[in-house]
Amino acid sequence: MKMLNQQEAKAVCDKVMALSKADECRVQISGNRRGNIRYARNSVSTAGLVENTQLTVSVAFGKRQGTASVNEFDDKSLEKAVRRAEEVARLAPENPEFVPAIKTQLYKSSNTYSAATAAIDPEYRAEVAAQSINSARKKGLVAAGFFSDTTGFETVANSNGVFGYQTLTNLGFTVTTRTEDGRGSGWVTRSANDAAKFDAREASDVAIEKALKSVDAKALEPGRYTVILEPAATSEIIGRMFGAFDARQADEGRSFLSKKGGGNRLGEKLFDEQVNLWADPWNADVPVLAWDNASMLARERTDVIKGGKIESLDYTDYWAQKQGKRAFGRHGNMIMSGGGKSTEELIASTKKGVLVTRTWYIRMVDPQSLLLTGLTRDGTFYIENGKIKHPIKNFRFNESPVTMLNNIDELGKPVVIGGDEVRFQMMIPPMKVRDFNFTSLSDAV
Amino acid sequence: MERRSFLKVGAAAGGSLLIPVFGNAIAAEELLNPMAVQFKKSLADAAMNAATKAGASYCDVRIGRYLNQFITTRDLNVENIVNTESSGVGVRVIAGGAYGFCSTNIMTMDSVAEAARQAVAIAKANAKLQTEPVQLAPVRGVGEVAWATPFKKDWRTVPIKEKAEMLIAANKAGMDAGANFMQSMLFQVNQQKYFASTDGSYIDQDMHRLWSPLTATAVDKATNRFRTRDGLSSPVSMGYEFFDAKPENKFKAAGGVTTLYKGAHDLIEDARAAGRQAKEKLTAKSVEPGKYDLVLSPEHLFLTIHESVGHATELDRVLGYEANYAGTSFATLDKWQSKKFKYGSERVNFVADRTTPGSLACVGYDDEGVPAKRWDIIKDGILVNYQATRDQAHVIGEKESHGCSYADSWSSVQFQRMPNVSLQAGKKPLTPDDMIKDVKKGIYILGRGSFSIDQQRYNFQFGGQLYFEIKNGKITNPLEDVAYQSNTQEFWNACSALCDERDWRMGGSFFDGKGQPSQVSCVSHGSPTTRFNGINVINTARKIG
């Protein structure tokens, strides 16, 4: 199916809702064209173009509800989806936690579309790979990278009059450059909505420099160190913490935000006062949809942590009503304030420490304390008297983001960072953190 | 690497859509009505003709119809039931010595032909950067054939009421046994995959998979502590008869600490045990860090195998194709070529096998049309082979592919994914209870917990669900806050005993992530209960503000 414009998307939503005999109907359509190019060993390994559009319909008879999704849009398929959802709903008992379809929302659109990104074609992608490969080859390095671009639209609608339509674009780039003997490795990531803000050569040069500098890494004893964490090194550590900001989990006693004896820790100061984090769908650097697809609720600019205090928690419709709170759309981005210094300036003010380029394979060890484990990768360096002294072997860490955000020495200038395993678009600063807990060494390069 | 992107399918339609459902299967007659084979053949021919005409030297076409049903429950409520259907066509070509790929969800002759032409155009653009042409190992065309997962009971025909009642009964059993909260889910997957290639194959396959994860949570509000215990079952490739557990499918873990399952699962019984054990974990003794002999149950060990052997012996990682994402491998070609690289102790034998019945990676043919097979990876502790696809076989001097190609969707390009990689049972009779008799200071670990390994599959850290202290040959008391750290080679060389075939069973994952764009595949790993001597155990308890 081709990309739907607003009128076409509305027509499909109206058609689906007209087909439904249920008391209420909710429709979501996601369509996109995704192009990519992947290279390794200084040569393109795969490239592709994927187009798909998917419709999800959910209907309710009273408090009985059913859901179905399809990716075919002929009249017969649309009816099939509606009938499947209705068949489920008719068989359902009343759900005690059912929340009726929301009323009309004000979706203040955000700037999520860039014509420059939408115009990306196979030649552009091949040129990105060529620039990156050629830069690496000139330095005798081996490049493995991935560039992808997405152009799409999102639509939500319900039988209470909700309707939202927005187009969006995005691109992401990562490249690892390694020395031919495998003793050095560097990496970089870039993310943007607008292709005009992306420069493959500049990004590739960062990875190249890291690879060349990381050869002959020395072993440093595991232990607690002052670390300078580049934004890519903390994006997933912080991103995973927000999964535990669910109000219901906290109220029920199964979250790090649960209070002893019952209730949650909203309003308590749990982090260093330099920690300020918020969500803002209209941020010019990390714009996201003005609504949350799952709930269809409008998103709002929301402080999450302010001056180190827990400023807000995430409420579903049901839990908000039960607790007498107001629900709004689940966040799509996370922005953290910082200072004006670059990573290099943070290094310059460090007497002894460790610079971490990237963290890897982060997993929850204990949800009670949010203890996470993971490793450093692709450029870990020892800092002495304000300068990088030599590369060091990679570490495994066991650390909680709560502890980490209590041990902040200094924050640098925030940058846009694409998370790999977190659902947020992020803009976060490099951080200088005390007593970061490295528990073992890794020989992996 | 394990990921949860598969869950997004359910989550996207979920969120506030909290749905309890009791009733019959949804449109079962329609779900059971597959696309006509002759129509799929016509589409495939249209794509292959267009690709060839546009200059492709090779073309394969995958036509997929993917039907999933997810049921999620929380305590005594069914939260959500989602039925998803996705279908489309993916066309891969070689032109000018380079790959190109394009996919479309429009199932018409014109659309697939256009996708084929687009794939050729992409290949030609890539060819400019190609250092050496793609070299495919030969595959004999098999003509028109079909393969299906063997099963007795089709999940698509089981009434939703029956499924939901089973999950709710499990939650109730867990709560009655001590859990404050229960969550259980049922993932049901049917992949209808049609593969055709210019080698002369037209392969129609029908795969079925199931998984019923559960989590029991116990909370002590007075101390502000909470603990969870996940289910001890594994995902399988079989029919709904998986839930008809009979006495022969159940047995006691060492020391009788819990009930384990093989070939079927009693969800309600497992949930009851989970509820009780989650509560017991609140007061379990915190482990003293140090060196221990670890006795690892297959429900736990499968994930350690997956990360430290399964991924480490993927040839694409060894060669550098995953360098930017999932990483490379310490098991480099020179180690394999030496024919004496001691991956593990002499009792360690690993076999790759896509033919094991009930295993998640069991298929008739891979996504390049290569018949499923079985081969040695580690023999008597020595690295002897890797996992390869058609374009990699020549690198290791093989004349045919291992059949390791897989794509998670019609819209994803196929690439190297691991088959079931399993540790073979010990040759001498040995039960888990016998094994523990020889342990002076050890820990018995069951169930999958946290897991993390470095990008060359060397340094790792694993936790579990249940831990029991072993002192002087006897299981004494439950432990908490346990994780073990090691590196792959040291760990497998520390393998000191394997239980025999009677104790061999498979664990598995629905969410093995790899590649860019990232794809998930599902895979099983079998093993017996196995002992490792002198492994470093850390205490994971922490206090925060």
PDB file of C-alpha atoms in Angstrom, chain A residues 74-309:
ATOM      1  CA  ASP A  74      -8.939  -3.854   0.446  1.00  0.00           C
ATOM      2  CA  ASP A  75     -12.540  -3.662   1.651  1.00  0.00           C
ATOM      3  CA  LYS A  76     -12.683  -7.374   2.372  1.00  0.00           C
ATOM      4  CA  SER A  77      -9.559  -7.259   4.541  1.00  0.00           C
ATOM      5  CA  LEU A  78     -10.775  -4.216   6.468  1.00  0.00           C
ATOM      6  CA  GLU A  79     -14.032  -5.985   7.180  1.00  0.00           C
ATOM      7  CA  LYS A  80     -12.136  -9.132   8.169  1.00  0.00           C
ATOM      8  CA  ALA A  81     -10.179  -7.162  10.769  1.00  0.00           C
ATOM      9  CA  VAL A  82     -13.293  -5.563  12.212  1.00  0.00           C
ATOM     10  CA  ARG A  83     -15.197  -8.853  12.376  1.00  0.00           C
ATOM     11  CA  ARG A  84     -12.260 -10.589  14.074  1.00  0.00           C
ATOM     12  CA  ALA A  85     -12.069  -7.874  16.704  1.00  0.00           C
ATOM     13  CA  GLU A  86     -15.850  -7.957  17.192  1.00  0.00           C
ATOM     14  CA  GLU A  87     -15.923 -11.698  17.506  1.00  0.00           C
ATOM     15  CA  VAL A  88     -13.429 -11.494  20.362  1.00  0.00           C
ATOM     16  CA  ALA A  89     -15.297  -8.629  21.993  1.00  0.00           C
ATOM     17  CA  ARG A  90     -18.672 -10.386  21.863  1.00  0.00           C
ATOM     18  CA  LEU A  91     -17.207 -13.387  23.663  1.00  0.00           C
ATOM     19  CA  ALA A  92     -15.521 -11.302  26.323  1.00  0.00           C
ATOM     20  CA  PRO A  93     -16.789 -10.868  29.875  1.00  0.00           C
ATOM     21  CA  GLU A  94     -16.741  -7.374  31.274  1.00  0.00           C
ATOM     22  CA  ASN A  95     -13.277  -6.180  32.054  1.00  0.00           C
ATOM     23  CA  PRO A  96     -13.205  -4.573  35.515  1.00  0.00           C
ATOM     24  CA  GLU A  97     -10.344  -2.386  34.340  1.00  0.00           C
ATOM     25  CA  PHE A  98     -12.002  -1.300  31.090  1.00  0.00           C
ATOM     26  CA  VAL A  99     -11.633   2.399  30.283  1.00  0.00           C
ATOM     27  CA  PRO A 100     -13.931   3.836  27.588  1.00  0.00           C
ATOM     28  CA  ALA A 101     -12.437   5.369  24.462  1.00  0.00           C
ATOM     29  CA  ILE A 102     -10.988   8.789  25.202  1.00  0.00           C
ATOM     30  CA  LYS A 103     -12.682  11.990  24.089  1.00  0.00           C
ATOM     31  CA  THR A 104     -11.344  14.364  21.439  1.00  0.00           C
ATOM     32  CA  GLN A 105      -7.776  15.404  22.087  1.00  0.00           C
ATOM     33  CA  LEU A 106      -5.862  18.467  21.044  1.00  0.00           C
ATOM     34  CA  TYR A 107      -2.835  17.182  19.159  1.00  0.00           C
ATOM     35  CA  LYS A 108      -0.469  20.101  18.686  1.00  0.00           C
ATOM     36  CA  SER A 109       1.646  18.815  15.816  1.00  0.00           C
ATOM     37  CA  SER A 110       5.398  18.509  16.138  1.00  0.00           C
ATOM     38  CA  ASN A 111       8.025  18.934  13.451  1.00  0.00           C
ATOM     39  CA  THR A 112       8.747  15.277  12.799  1.00  0.00           C
ATOM     40  CA  TYR A 113       9.012  15.401   8.991  1.00  0.00           C
ATOM     41  CA  SER A 114      11.938  16.428   6.811  1.00  0.00           C
ATOM     42  CA  ALA A 115      11.737  16.503   3.028  1.00  0.00           C
ATOM     43  CA  ALA A 116      15.513  15.969   2.850  1.00  0.00           C
ATOM     44  CA  THR A 117      15.200  12.679   4.724  1.00  0.00           C
ATOM     45  CA  ALA A 118      12.174  11.579   2.708  1.00  0.00           C
ATOM     46  CA  ALA A 119      14.174  12.119  -0.495  1.00  0.00           C
ATOM     47  CA  ILE A 120      16.891   9.620   0.454  1.00  0.00           C
ATOM     48  CA  ASP A 121      17.347   7.020  -2.292  1.00  0.00           C
ATOM     49  CA  PRO A 122      19.638   3.989  -2.912  1.00  0.00           C
ATOM     50  CA  GLU A 123      22.360   6.228  -4.357  1.00  0.00           C
ATOM     51  CA  TYR A 124      22.385   8.404  -1.207  1.00  0.00           C
ATOM     52  CA  ARG A 125      22.693   5.313   0.977  1.00  0.00           C
ATOM     53  CA  ALA A 126      25.466   3.893  -1.196  1.00  0.00           C
ATOM     54  CA  GLU A 127      27.282   7.238  -0.951  1.00  0.00           C
ATOM     55  CA  VAL A 128      27.068   7.165   2.866  1.00  0.00           C
ATOM     56  CA  ALA A 129      28.639   3.704   2.859  1.00  0.00           C
ATOM     57  CA  ALA A 130      31.267   4.773   0.313  1.00  0.00           C
ATOM     58  CA  GLN A 131      32.338   7.815   2.336  1.00  0.00           C
ATOM     59  CA  SER A 132      32.618   5.755   5.479  1.00  0.00           C
ATOM     60  CA  ILE A 133      34.457   2.839   3.849  1.00  0.00           C
ATOM     61  CA  ASN A 134      36.855   5.066   1.922  1.00  0.00           C
ATOM     62  CA  SER A 135      37.759   7.080   5.030  1.00  0.00           C
ATOM     63  CA  ALA A 136      38.502   3.891   6.948  1.00  0.00           C
ATOM     64  CA  ARG A 137      40.431   2.290   4.106  1.00  0.00           C
ATOM     65  CA  LYS A 138      42.716   5.318   3.806  1.00  0.00           C
ATOM     66  CA  LYS A 139      43.804   4.749   7.407  1.00  0.00           C
ATOM     67  CA  GLY A 140      44.256   1.012   6.927  1.00  0.00           C
ATOM     68  CA  LEU A 141      41.138   0.227   8.956  1.00  0.00           C
ATOM     69  CA  VAL A 142      38.162  -2.052   8.388  1.00  0.00           C
ATOM     70  CA  ALA A 143      34.699  -0.517   8.583  1.00  0.00           C
ATOM     71  CA  ALA A 144      31.379  -2.135   9.453  1.00  0.00           C
ATOM     72  CA  GLY A 145      28.416   0.194   9.494  1.00  0.00           C
ATOM     73  CA  PHE A 146      24.717   0.632   9.072  1.00  0.00           C
ATOM     74  CA  PHE A 147      22.660   3.514   7.734  1.00  0.00           C
ATOM     75  CA  SER A 148      18.876   3.476   7.733  1.00  0.00           C
ATOM     76  CA  ASP A 149      16.170   5.981   6.943  1.00  0.00           C
ATOM     77  CA  THR A 150      12.449   5.918   7.566  1.00  0.00           C
ATOM     78  CA  THR A 151       9.635   7.929   6.063  1.00  0.00           C
ATOM     79  CA  GLY A 152       6.169   7.226   7.307  1.00  0.00           C
ATOM     80  CA  PHE A 153       2.933   8.325   8.849  1.00  0.00           C
ATOM     81  CA  GLU A 154       0.902   7.546  11.933  1.00  0.00           C
ATOM     82  CA  THR A 155      -2.839   7.830  12.320  1.00  0.00           C
ATOM     83  CA  VAL A 156      -5.104   7.285  15.299  1.00  0.00           C
ATOM     84  CA  ALA A 157      -8.864   7.618  15.434  1.00  0.00           C
ATOM     85  CA  ASN A 158     -11.788   6.533  17.562  1.00  0.00           C
ATOM     86  CA  SER A 159     -15.552   6.653  17.446  1.00  0.00           C
ATOM     87  CA  ASN A 160     -15.584   9.496  20.000  1.00  0.00           C
ATOM     88  CA  GLY A 161     -14.121  11.826  17.398  1.00  0.00           C
ATOM     89  CA  VAL A 162     -10.423  11.466  18.089  1.00  0.00           C
ATOM     90  CA  PHE A 163      -8.331  11.829  14.962  1.00  0.00           C
ATOM     91  CA  GLY A 164      -4.621  12.380  14.570  1.00  0.00           C
ATOM     92  CA  TYR A 165      -2.380  12.187  11.530  1.00  0.00           C
ATOM     93  CA  GLN A 166       1.290  13.031  11.301  1.00  0.00           C
ATOM     94  CA  THR A 167       4.137  12.272   8.925  1.00  0.00           C
ATOM     95  CA  LEU A 168       7.586  11.544  10.238  1.00  0.00           C
ATOM     96  CA  THR A 169      11.108  10.878   9.085  1.00  0.00           C
ATOM     97  CA  ASN A 170      14.190   9.640  10.818  1.00  0.00           C
ATOM     98  CA  LEU A 171      17.679   8.413  10.073  1.00  0.00           C
ATOM     99  CA  GLY A 172      20.250   6.524  12.052  1.00  0.00           C
ATOM    100  CA  PHE A 173      23.897   5.764  11.450  1.00  0.00           C
ATOM    101  CA  THR A 174      26.443   3.684  13.311  1.00  0.00           C
ATOM    102  CA  VAL A 175      29.885   2.573  12.236  1.00  0.00           C
ATOM    103  CA  THR A 176      32.571   0.476  13.883  1.00  0.00           C
ATOM    104  CA  THR A 177      36.084   0.764  12.524  1.00  0.00           C
ATOM    105  CA  ARG A 178      38.643  -1.814  13.542  1.00  0.00           C
ATOM    106  CA  THR A 179      42.333  -2.235  12.936  1.00  0.00           C
ATOM    107  CA  GLU A 180      43.117  -5.109  10.594  1.00  0.00           C
ATOM    108  CA  ASP A 181      44.816  -7.041  13.386  1.00  0.00           C
ATOM    109  CA  GLY A 182      41.745  -6.653  15.599  1.00  0.00           C
ATOM    110  CA  ARG A 183      43.630  -4.879  18.383  1.00  0.00           C
ATOM    111  CA  GLY A 184      41.787  -1.562  18.082  1.00  0.00           C
ATOM    112  CA  SER A 185      38.136  -0.656  17.652  1.00  0.00           C
ATOM    113  CA  GLY A 186      36.214   2.617  17.515  1.00  0.00           C
ATOM    114  CA  TRP A 187      32.540   3.407  17.114  1.00  0.00           C
ATOM    115  CA  VAL A 188      30.187   6.310  16.584  1.00  0.00           C
ATOM    116  CA  THR A 189      26.433   6.815  16.393  1.00  0.00           C
ATOM    117  CA  ARG A 190      24.332   9.557  14.859  1.00  0.00           C
ATOM    118  CA  SER A 191      20.576  10.068  14.807  1.00  0.00           C
ATOM    119  CA  ALA A 192      18.445  12.831  13.256  1.00  0.00           C
ATOM    120  CA  ASN A 193      15.028  13.599  11.843  1.00  0.00           C
ATOM    121  CA  ASP A 194      16.578  15.814   9.185  1.00  0.00           C
ATOM    122  CA  ALA A 195      19.179  14.481   6.759  1.00  0.00           C
ATOM    123  CA  ALA A 196      20.642  17.975   6.507  1.00  0.00           C
ATOM    124  CA  LYS A 197      21.962  17.518  10.051  1.00  0.00           C
ATOM    125  CA  PHE A 198      23.889  14.361   9.171  1.00  0.00           C
ATOM    126  CA  ASP A 199      27.460  14.123   7.877  1.00  0.00           C
ATOM    127  CA  ALA A 200      28.711  10.577   7.256  1.00  0.00           C
ATOM    128  CA  ARG A 201      32.340  11.627   6.848  1.00  0.00           C
ATOM    129  CA  GLU A 202      32.460  13.620  10.086  1.00  0.00           C
ATOM    130  CA  ALA A 203      30.877  10.744  11.988  1.00  0.00           C
ATOM    131  CA  SER A 204      33.152   8.131  10.441  1.00  0.00           C
ATOM    132  CA  ASP A 205      36.227  10.164  11.378  1.00  0.00           C
ATOM    133  CA  VAL A 206      35.252   9.957  15.059  1.00  0.00           C
ATOM    134  CA  ALA A 207      35.166   6.148  14.885  1.00  0.00           C
ATOM    135  CA  ILE A 208      38.448   6.084  12.963  1.00  0.00           C
ATOM    136  CA  GLU A 209      40.231   8.208  15.552  1.00  0.00           C
ATOM    137  CA  LYS A 210      38.946   6.024  18.391  1.00  0.00           C
ATOM    138  CA  ALA A 211      40.079   2.856  16.608  1.00  0.00           C
ATOM    139  CA  LEU A 212      43.587   4.163  16.033  1.00  0.00           C
ATOM    140  CA  LYS A 213      43.918   5.353  19.630  1.00  0.00           C
ATOM    141  CA  SER A 214      42.554   2.171  21.181  1.00  0.00           C
ATOM    142  CA  VAL A 215      45.305  -0.204  20.010  1.00  0.00           C
ATOM    143  CA  ASP A 216      47.392  -1.976  22.682  1.00  0.00           C
ATOM    144  CA  ALA A 217      44.965  -1.478  25.546  1.00  0.00           C
ATOM    145  CA  LYS A 218      46.406  -2.039  29.023  1.00  0.00           C
ATOM    146  CA  ALA A 219      44.644  -3.794  31.850  1.00  0.00           C
ATOM    147  CA  LEU A 220      43.433  -1.632  34.731  1.00  0.00           C
ATOM    148  CA  GLU A 221      42.283  -3.299  37.937  1.00  0.00           C
ATOM    149  CA  PRO A 222      38.482  -3.479  38.272  1.00  0.00           C
ATOM    150  CA  GLY A 223      37.126  -1.183  40.961  1.00  0.00           C
ATOM    151  CA  ARG A 224      35.384   2.127  41.478  1.00  0.00           C
ATOM    152  CA  TYR A 225      36.562   4.912  39.171  1.00  0.00           C
ATOM    153  CA  THR A 226      35.653   8.424  38.191  1.00  0.00           C
ATOM    154  CA  VAL A 227      34.296   7.964  34.666  1.00  0.00           C
ATOM    155  CA  ILE A 228      33.450  10.240  31.804  1.00  0.00           C
ATOM    156  CA  LEU A 229      30.539   8.606  30.060  1.00  0.00           C
ATOM    157  CA  GLU A 230      29.823   9.756  26.530  1.00  0.00           C
ATOM    158  CA  PRO A 231      26.078  10.155  25.800  1.00  0.00           C
ATOM    159  CA  ALA A 232      25.980   6.836  23.924  1.00  0.00           C
ATOM    160  CA  ALA A 233      27.369   5.142  27.028  1.00  0.00           C
ATOM    161  CA  THR A 234      24.542   6.302  29.282  1.00  0.00           C
ATOM    162  CA  SER A 235      21.533   6.430  26.951  1.00  0.00           C
ATOM    163  CA  GLU A 236      20.467   2.868  27.685  1.00  0.00           C
ATOM    164  CA  ILE A 237      21.405   2.982  31.357  1.00  0.00           C
ATOM    165  CA  ILE A 238      19.127   5.971  31.822  1.00  0.00           C
ATOM    166  CA  GLY A 239      16.564   4.742  29.308  1.00  0.00           C
ATOM    167  CA  ARG A 240      16.065   1.517  31.244  1.00  0.00           C
ATOM    168  CA  MET A 241      15.431   3.442  34.440  1.00  0.00           C
ATOM    169  CA  PHE A 242      12.332   5.081  32.970  1.00  0.00           C
ATOM    170  CA  GLY A 243      10.719   1.707  32.454  1.00  0.00           C
ATOM    171  CA  ALA A 244      10.429   1.653  36.243  1.00  0.00           C
ATOM    172  CA  PHE A 245       8.570   4.991  36.451  1.00  0.00           C
ATOM    173  CA  ASP A 246       5.189   3.277  36.175  1.00  0.00           C
ATOM    174  CA  ALA A 247       2.931   4.613  38.937  1.00  0.00           C
ATOM    175  CA  ARG A 248       1.024   1.377  39.433  1.00  0.00           C
ATOM    176  CA  GLN A 249       4.189  -0.651  39.934  1.00  0.00           C
ATOM    177  CA  ALA A 250       5.405   1.914  42.458  1.00  0.00           C
ATOM    178  CA  ASP A 251       2.085   2.038  44.314  1.00  0.00           C
ATOM    179  CA  GLU A 252       1.923  -1.744  44.443  1.00  0.00           C
ATOM    180  CA  GLY A 253       5.325  -2.044  46.083  1.00  0.00           C
ATOM    181  CA  ARG A 254       7.302  -3.524  43.192  1.00  0.00           C
ATOM    182  CA  SER A 255       9.488  -0.723  41.971  1.00  0.00           C
ATOM    183  CA  PHE A 256      12.509   1.196  43.171  1.00  0.00           C
ATOM    184  CA  LEU A 257      10.002   4.057  43.511  1.00  0.00           C
ATOM    185  CA  SER A 258       7.884   2.185  46.071  1.00  0.00           C
ATOM    186  CA  LYS A 259       7.761   3.660  49.539  1.00  0.00           C
ATOM    187  CA  LYS A 260       8.353   1.604  52.630  1.00  0.00           C
ATOM    188  CA  GLY A 261       4.964   0.827  54.132  1.00  0.00           C
ATOM    189  CA  GLY A 262       3.085   1.621  50.894  1.00  0.00           C
ATOM    190  CA  GLY A 263       2.686   4.386  48.324  1.00  0.00           C
ATOM    191  CA  ASN A 264       5.280   5.858  46.006  1.00  0.00           C
ATOM    192  CA  ARG A 265       8.201   8.224  46.221  1.00  0.00           C
ATOM    193  CA  LEU A 266       6.835  11.032  44.048  1.00  0.00           C
ATOM    194  CA  GLY A 267       8.347  14.337  45.198  1.00  0.00           C
ATOM    195  CA  GLU A 268      11.316  12.739  46.949  1.00  0.00           C
ATOM    196  CA  LYS A 269      14.844  13.769  46.102  1.00  0.00           C
ATOM    197  CA  LEU A 270      16.524  10.590  44.861  1.00  0.00           C
ATOM    198  CA  PHE A 271      19.245  12.052  42.627  1.00  0.00           C
ATOM    199  CA  ASP A 272      21.909  14.738  42.610  1.00  0.00           C
ATOM    200  CA  GLU A 273      20.345  18.177  42.264  1.00  0.00           C
ATOM    201  CA  GLN A 274      22.074  18.635  38.891  1.00  0.00           C
ATOM    202  CA  VAL A 275      19.718  16.007  37.461  1.00  0.00           C
ATOM    203  CA  ASN A 276      16.912  17.559  35.423  1.00  0.00           C
ATOM    204  CA  LEU A 277      15.048  15.366  32.973  1.00  0.00           C
ATOM    205  CA  TRP A 278      11.908  16.052  31.018  1.00  0.00           C
ATOM    206  CA  ALA A 279       9.861  14.952  28.018  1.00  0.00           C
ATOM    207  CA  ASP A 280       8.847  17.405  25.301  1.00  0.00           C
ATOM    208  CA  PRO A 281       7.279  16.226  22.023  1.00  0.00           C
ATOM    209  CA  TRP A 282       7.937  19.611  20.426  1.00  0.00           C
ATOM    210  CA  ASN A 283      11.652  19.809  21.143  1.00  0.00           C
ATOM    211  CA  ALA A 284      13.331  20.925  17.905  1.00  0.00           C
ATOM    212  CA  ASP A 285      16.171  18.401  18.196  1.00  0.00           C
ATOM    213  CA  VAL A 286      14.214  15.293  19.190  1.00  0.00           C
ATOM    214  CA  PRO A 287      10.624  15.893  18.035  1.00  0.00           C
ATOM    215  CA  VAL A 288       8.191  13.003  18.472  1.00  0.00           C
ATOM    216  CA  LEU A 289       4.508  12.414  17.725  1.00  0.00           C
ATOM    217  CA  ALA A 290       2.105  14.653  19.614  1.00  0.00           C
ATOM    218  CA  TRP A 291       0.286  11.599  20.945  1.00  0.00           C
ATOM    219  CA  ASP A 292       1.002   8.161  22.299  1.00  0.00           C
ATOM    220  CA  ASN A 293      -0.290   5.540  19.856  1.00  0.00           C
ATOM    221  CA  ALA A 294      -1.303   3.002  22.495  1.00  0.00           C
ATOM    222  CA  SER A 295      -3.503   5.270  24.596  1.00  0.00           C
ATOM    223  CA  MET A 296      -4.192   7.926  21.912  1.00  0.00           C
ATOM    224  CA  LEU A 297      -3.768  10.492  24.702  1.00  0.00           C
ATOM    225  CA  ALA A 298      -2.002  13.737  23.803  1.00  0.00           C
ATOM    226  CA  ARG A 299       1.555  14.041  25.014  1.00  0.00           C
ATOM    227  CA  GLU A 300       2.608  16.963  27.175  1.00  0.00           C
ATOM    228  CA  ARG A 301       5.829  18.648  28.111  1.00  0.00           C
ATOM    229  CA  THR A 302       6.484  16.997  31.452  1.00  0.00           C
ATOM    230  CA  ASP A 303       9.198  17.288  34.056  1.00  0.00           C
ATOM    231  CA  VAL A 304      10.242  13.807  35.118  1.00  0.00           C
ATOM    232  CA  ILE A 305      13.129  14.630  37.479  1.00  0.00           C
ATOM    233  CA  LYS A 306      13.685  18.223  38.579  1.00  0.00           C
ATOM    234  CA  GLY A 307      16.577  19.257  40.790  1.00  0.00           C
ATOM    235  CA  GLY A 308      17.031  15.588  41.635  1.00  0.00           C
ATOM    236  CA  LYS A 309      13.385  15.142  42.772  1.00  0.00           C
TER     237      LYS A 309
END
